[in-house]
Amino acid sequence: MGSKTATEAQKYVWEGAIPLQIHLHESEVTTLPSPSPALILAPRIGYLPLLVPQIKPFFSSTLPPGSDTVWFEYQGLPLKWYIPTGVLYDLLCAEPERPWNLTVHFRGYPGNILTPCEGEDSVKWSFINSLKEAAYIVNGNCKNVMNMSQSDQSELWRSVLNGNLEAYIRVSSKLKLGLGGDDFSIKLNTSSLKYRQSAADAEASATIKAGRIPIRLYVRRVNEDFDDVEDAPLVDNWDKVSYINHPVEIHDNGKCFTLGDAVKALLPELFPDKSLPNDSMSLPQVEDGEGSALEEASDTGSARSPEDTGELVRECQDSCSLSETADVKLIRIQGIEPKLEIPFAWVVNNLMNPEHFLHISVYVRVQEPITV
Amino acid sequence: MTTLSNQGKIDISCWDGTISQHEFHTAASAFAERWNKFNAALPQCSWVARPKSPYLSSTSKESCGGGDDKEGEEELSCSRFQEDDFIDGATMLQNHDDASHHYDFHVVYNASYRVPVLYFRAYCSDGRTLVLDDVEKSIPAISAKLLMLSKWTFITQEDHPYLNCPWYTLHPCGTSEWMKMLFSYEPAVDHGGVAVAKYLVSWFSVAGQVFGLKIPFEMLSSIGN
């Protein structure tokens, strides 16, 4: 975020929150009646361990003796604490659940599945480490982050903890991690129509300077067919998710680089026919959500037609042999499903997380080949 | 960002210490070949191809096989080391149940830092993972070596990029610095550059030092130019 003032979209992202209903795991309930679940609002750009001070009071009187080693799970899946809350929600809740029902554990940390987390310090270290990585990707070195003054670093972290976008911009703009090329502003208001118009106008001037962009892509693999996203089976194992921590390279060729171009660059196997003349024909179309989509994780995006998408990709795949066919069912960023034609510069500058990574959740349906 | 000048050589004068995914493949092939040749007594290295996308079938590539330029992700894997493979391992303290410890090493290309990264884990014969404290007790030299290298790297615990579970790793942020330095001492630098194939061997001469693996000198001597 190289600009000195926040855009409307950035404000929406920072204000975005997910209502959580947190249940203490039954094995740790030692009193009757069992405690009611904790209801809290979790910032999208935050991390689950940071919520422990708010959650603990609900359960402290009922916990068994011992020291706390807190971890969260969703439907049996231990949650990786270093992934921002909003990303976990977008990835794991095919049909957004409100409130999102999670289970908290204070004992029995699964050290063979989750890396250790000692509360806020671990999360802060992970955040700064990711910021360094982003700086390395953009600038070729992490000097700007390493050379931050102690007070700047504290202020940056506190701004993330408190969801204070103005304070964040004040400190982070000194890091000069901006991408350039975001030289259009889009006035977002509650009218979705206006949003779409502005996006179309701005597209023409959406160039981006050459370089590398920090991206974290989460590809959720589904083996069964489903017509509606809500029918996607639960992730019961992290092996069903491919985590791709790979920068996107932008080349300076004057063409508008779109979100679709970026996804294509990261998952070229999904778009095997590169010789199609028209970008919009080669990519599965994804409808964006309504204007309210940016307020919090919204699922009310208009329905895509899975058959169209499947057909489009299968057409592309006829010319090359893959052992399985796969198609993209969903692309979600900060709870919205952006149109693939949106300039990538806009997406990155407005939807990235505070550590300067853009997190993208992709649902891919894989069809097993029929063996004869 | 291009590091290759010609014929797989690195021009030191304008090099930032990093390599591309393709160069990693070249360098790792050369490394695995020399490792398997000179370290007959140590566990052999093998390539493990990790499909980047979940829907391409995984095929194991031979360590000397030519790579197409659509490598998904691949890692070099050396498994089942034991304590006496390490220089200081022989002086380890016997743990009380006499189970011997095993070590797995994986070398994975990191696309953000554009360098190889060492991942390792230690476990007992019964499969139980060892914590870093136990590892340091078994290989006392580790802490000392790490202190020496602390300007360049440190050990953290992170999710293995493909196996989705916690492994220990040497942090990659200092790697390009030490590689730049190492290669600046190469005698071949005046003769049209240093071969990319040397990269991983040189890298390992630092990263591997943390563990004090018993590596024969022939492995580290120059790969033909």
mmCIF file of C-alpha atoms in Angstrom, chain A residues 80 82 111-116 125 129 132-133 136-137 212 219 221 238-239 241-247 266-270 322-324 326 364 366, chain B residues 1 16 18 21 51-57 70 72-73 109-115 129 154 156-159 161-167 171 173 176:
data_model
loop_
_atom_site.group_PDB
_atom_site.id
_atom_site.type_symbol
_atom_site.label_atom_id
_atom_site.label_comp_id
_atom_site.label_asym_id
_atom_site.label_seq_id
_atom_site.Cartn_x
_atom_site.Cartn_y
_atom_site.Cartn_z
ATOM 1 C CA LYS A 80 -2.888 -23.333 10.978
ATOM 2 C CA TYR A 82 -0.288 -18.303 10.857
ATOM 3 C CA GLY A 111 2.736 -30.789 17.643
ATOM 4 C CA ASN A 112 2.940 -33.245 14.764
ATOM 5 C CA ILE A 113 0.360 -31.257 12.780
ATOM 6 C CA LEU A 114 0.751 -27.647 13.911
ATOM 7 C CA THR A 115 3.912 -25.620 14.378
ATOM 8 C CA PRO A 116 4.207 -24.288 17.907
ATOM 9 C CA TRP A 125 7.271 -13.032 14.556
ATOM 10 C CA ASN A 129 8.887 -12.676 8.845
ATOM 11 C CA LYS A 132 10.441 -9.455 5.253
ATOM 12 C CA GLU A 133 9.709 -12.098 2.667
ATOM 13 C CA TYR A 136 12.579 -9.465 -0.480
ATOM 14 C CA ILE A 137 10.190 -10.391 -3.278
ATOM 15 C CA ARG A 212 7.496 -9.583 -8.489
ATOM 16 C CA VAL A 219 -5.881 -24.524 -3.835
ATOM 17 C CA ARG A 221 -9.056 -29.847 -4.199
ATOM 18 C CA TRP A 238 -4.460 -30.287 4.946
ATOM 19 C CA ASP A 239 -3.306 -32.615 2.181
ATOM 20 C CA VAL A 241 -5.152 -28.074 0.139
ATOM 21 C CA SER A 242 -2.132 -27.148 -1.945
ATOM 22 C CA TYR A 243 -0.343 -24.173 -0.481
ATOM 23 C CA ILE A 244 1.505 -22.283 -3.172
ATOM 24 C CA ASN A 245 3.761 -19.558 -1.847
ATOM 25 C CA HIS A 246 5.022 -18.237 -5.141
ATOM 26 C CA PRO A 247 5.430 -14.670 -6.400
ATOM 27 C CA LEU A 266 0.353 -19.440 -10.925
ATOM 28 C CA LEU A 267 -1.684 -22.397 -12.113
ATOM 29 C CA PRO A 268 -0.746 -22.828 -15.759
ATOM 30 C CA GLU A 269 -1.951 -26.429 -15.701
ATOM 31 C CA LEU A 270 -5.510 -25.194 -15.356
ATOM 32 C CA LEU A 322 -3.786 -34.555 -18.565
ATOM 33 C CA SER A 323 -4.312 -37.655 -16.525
ATOM 34 C CA GLU A 324 -7.180 -35.963 -14.769
ATOM 35 C CA ALA A 326 -9.756 -30.229 -13.388
ATOM 36 C CA VAL A 364 -10.689 -26.817 -7.985
ATOM 37 C CA VAL A 366 -10.720 -32.784 -9.927
ATOM 38 C CA MET B 1 17.214 -11.280 -12.296
ATOM 39 C CA ASP B 16 22.845 -11.365 -6.404
ATOM 40 C CA THR B 18 20.222 -16.334 -6.082
ATOM 41 C CA GLN B 21 13.991 -22.802 -10.313
ATOM 42 C CA PRO B 51 3.226 -31.680 -8.092
ATOM 43 C CA LYS B 52 2.561 -27.990 -7.681
ATOM 44 C CA SER B 53 -0.951 -28.567 -8.804
ATOM 45 C CA PRO B 54 -2.904 -31.309 -7.136
ATOM 46 C CA TYR B 55 -4.140 -32.758 -10.387
ATOM 47 C CA LEU B 56 -0.960 -33.623 -12.196
ATOM 48 C CA SER B 57 0.203 -37.080 -11.406
ATOM 49 C CA LYS B 70 7.871 -27.208 -16.605
ATOM 50 C CA GLY B 72 6.521 -28.386 -10.856
ATOM 51 C CA GLU B 73 8.260 -28.268 -7.588
ATOM 52 C CA TYR B 109 13.676 -24.455 -3.757
ATOM 53 C CA ASN B 110 12.191 -21.307 -2.251
ATOM 54 C CA ALA B 111 10.586 -19.132 -4.910
ATOM 55 C CA SER B 112 10.442 -16.020 -2.729
ATOM 56 C CA TYR B 113 14.133 -15.895 -1.797
ATOM 57 C CA ARG B 114 15.223 -17.778 -4.941
ATOM 58 C CA VAL B 115 17.556 -20.049 -3.006
ATOM 59 C CA THR B 129 9.477 -36.810 16.361
ATOM 60 C CA PHE B 154 19.013 -19.738 12.264
ATOM 61 C CA THR B 156 12.973 -22.255 12.828
ATOM 62 C CA GLN B 157 10.083 -24.666 12.788
ATOM 63 C CA GLU B 158 7.804 -24.356 9.804
ATOM 64 C CA ASP B 159 5.330 -26.356 7.820
ATOM 65 C CA PRO B 161 5.929 -26.849 1.887
ATOM 66 C CA TYR B 162 4.669 -30.185 0.539
ATOM 67 C CA LEU B 163 4.236 -32.490 3.483
ATOM 68 C CA ASN B 164 2.063 -30.059 5.451
ATOM 69 C CA CYS B 165 3.560 -30.842 8.827
ATOM 70 C CA PRO B 166 6.158 -29.123 11.002
ATOM 71 C CA TRP B 167 9.802 -29.595 10.062
ATOM 72 C CA HIS B 171 15.951 -19.744 7.422
ATOM 73 C CA CYS B 173 17.016 -14.872 4.252
ATOM 74 C CA SER B 176 22.093 -15.194 -1.100
#
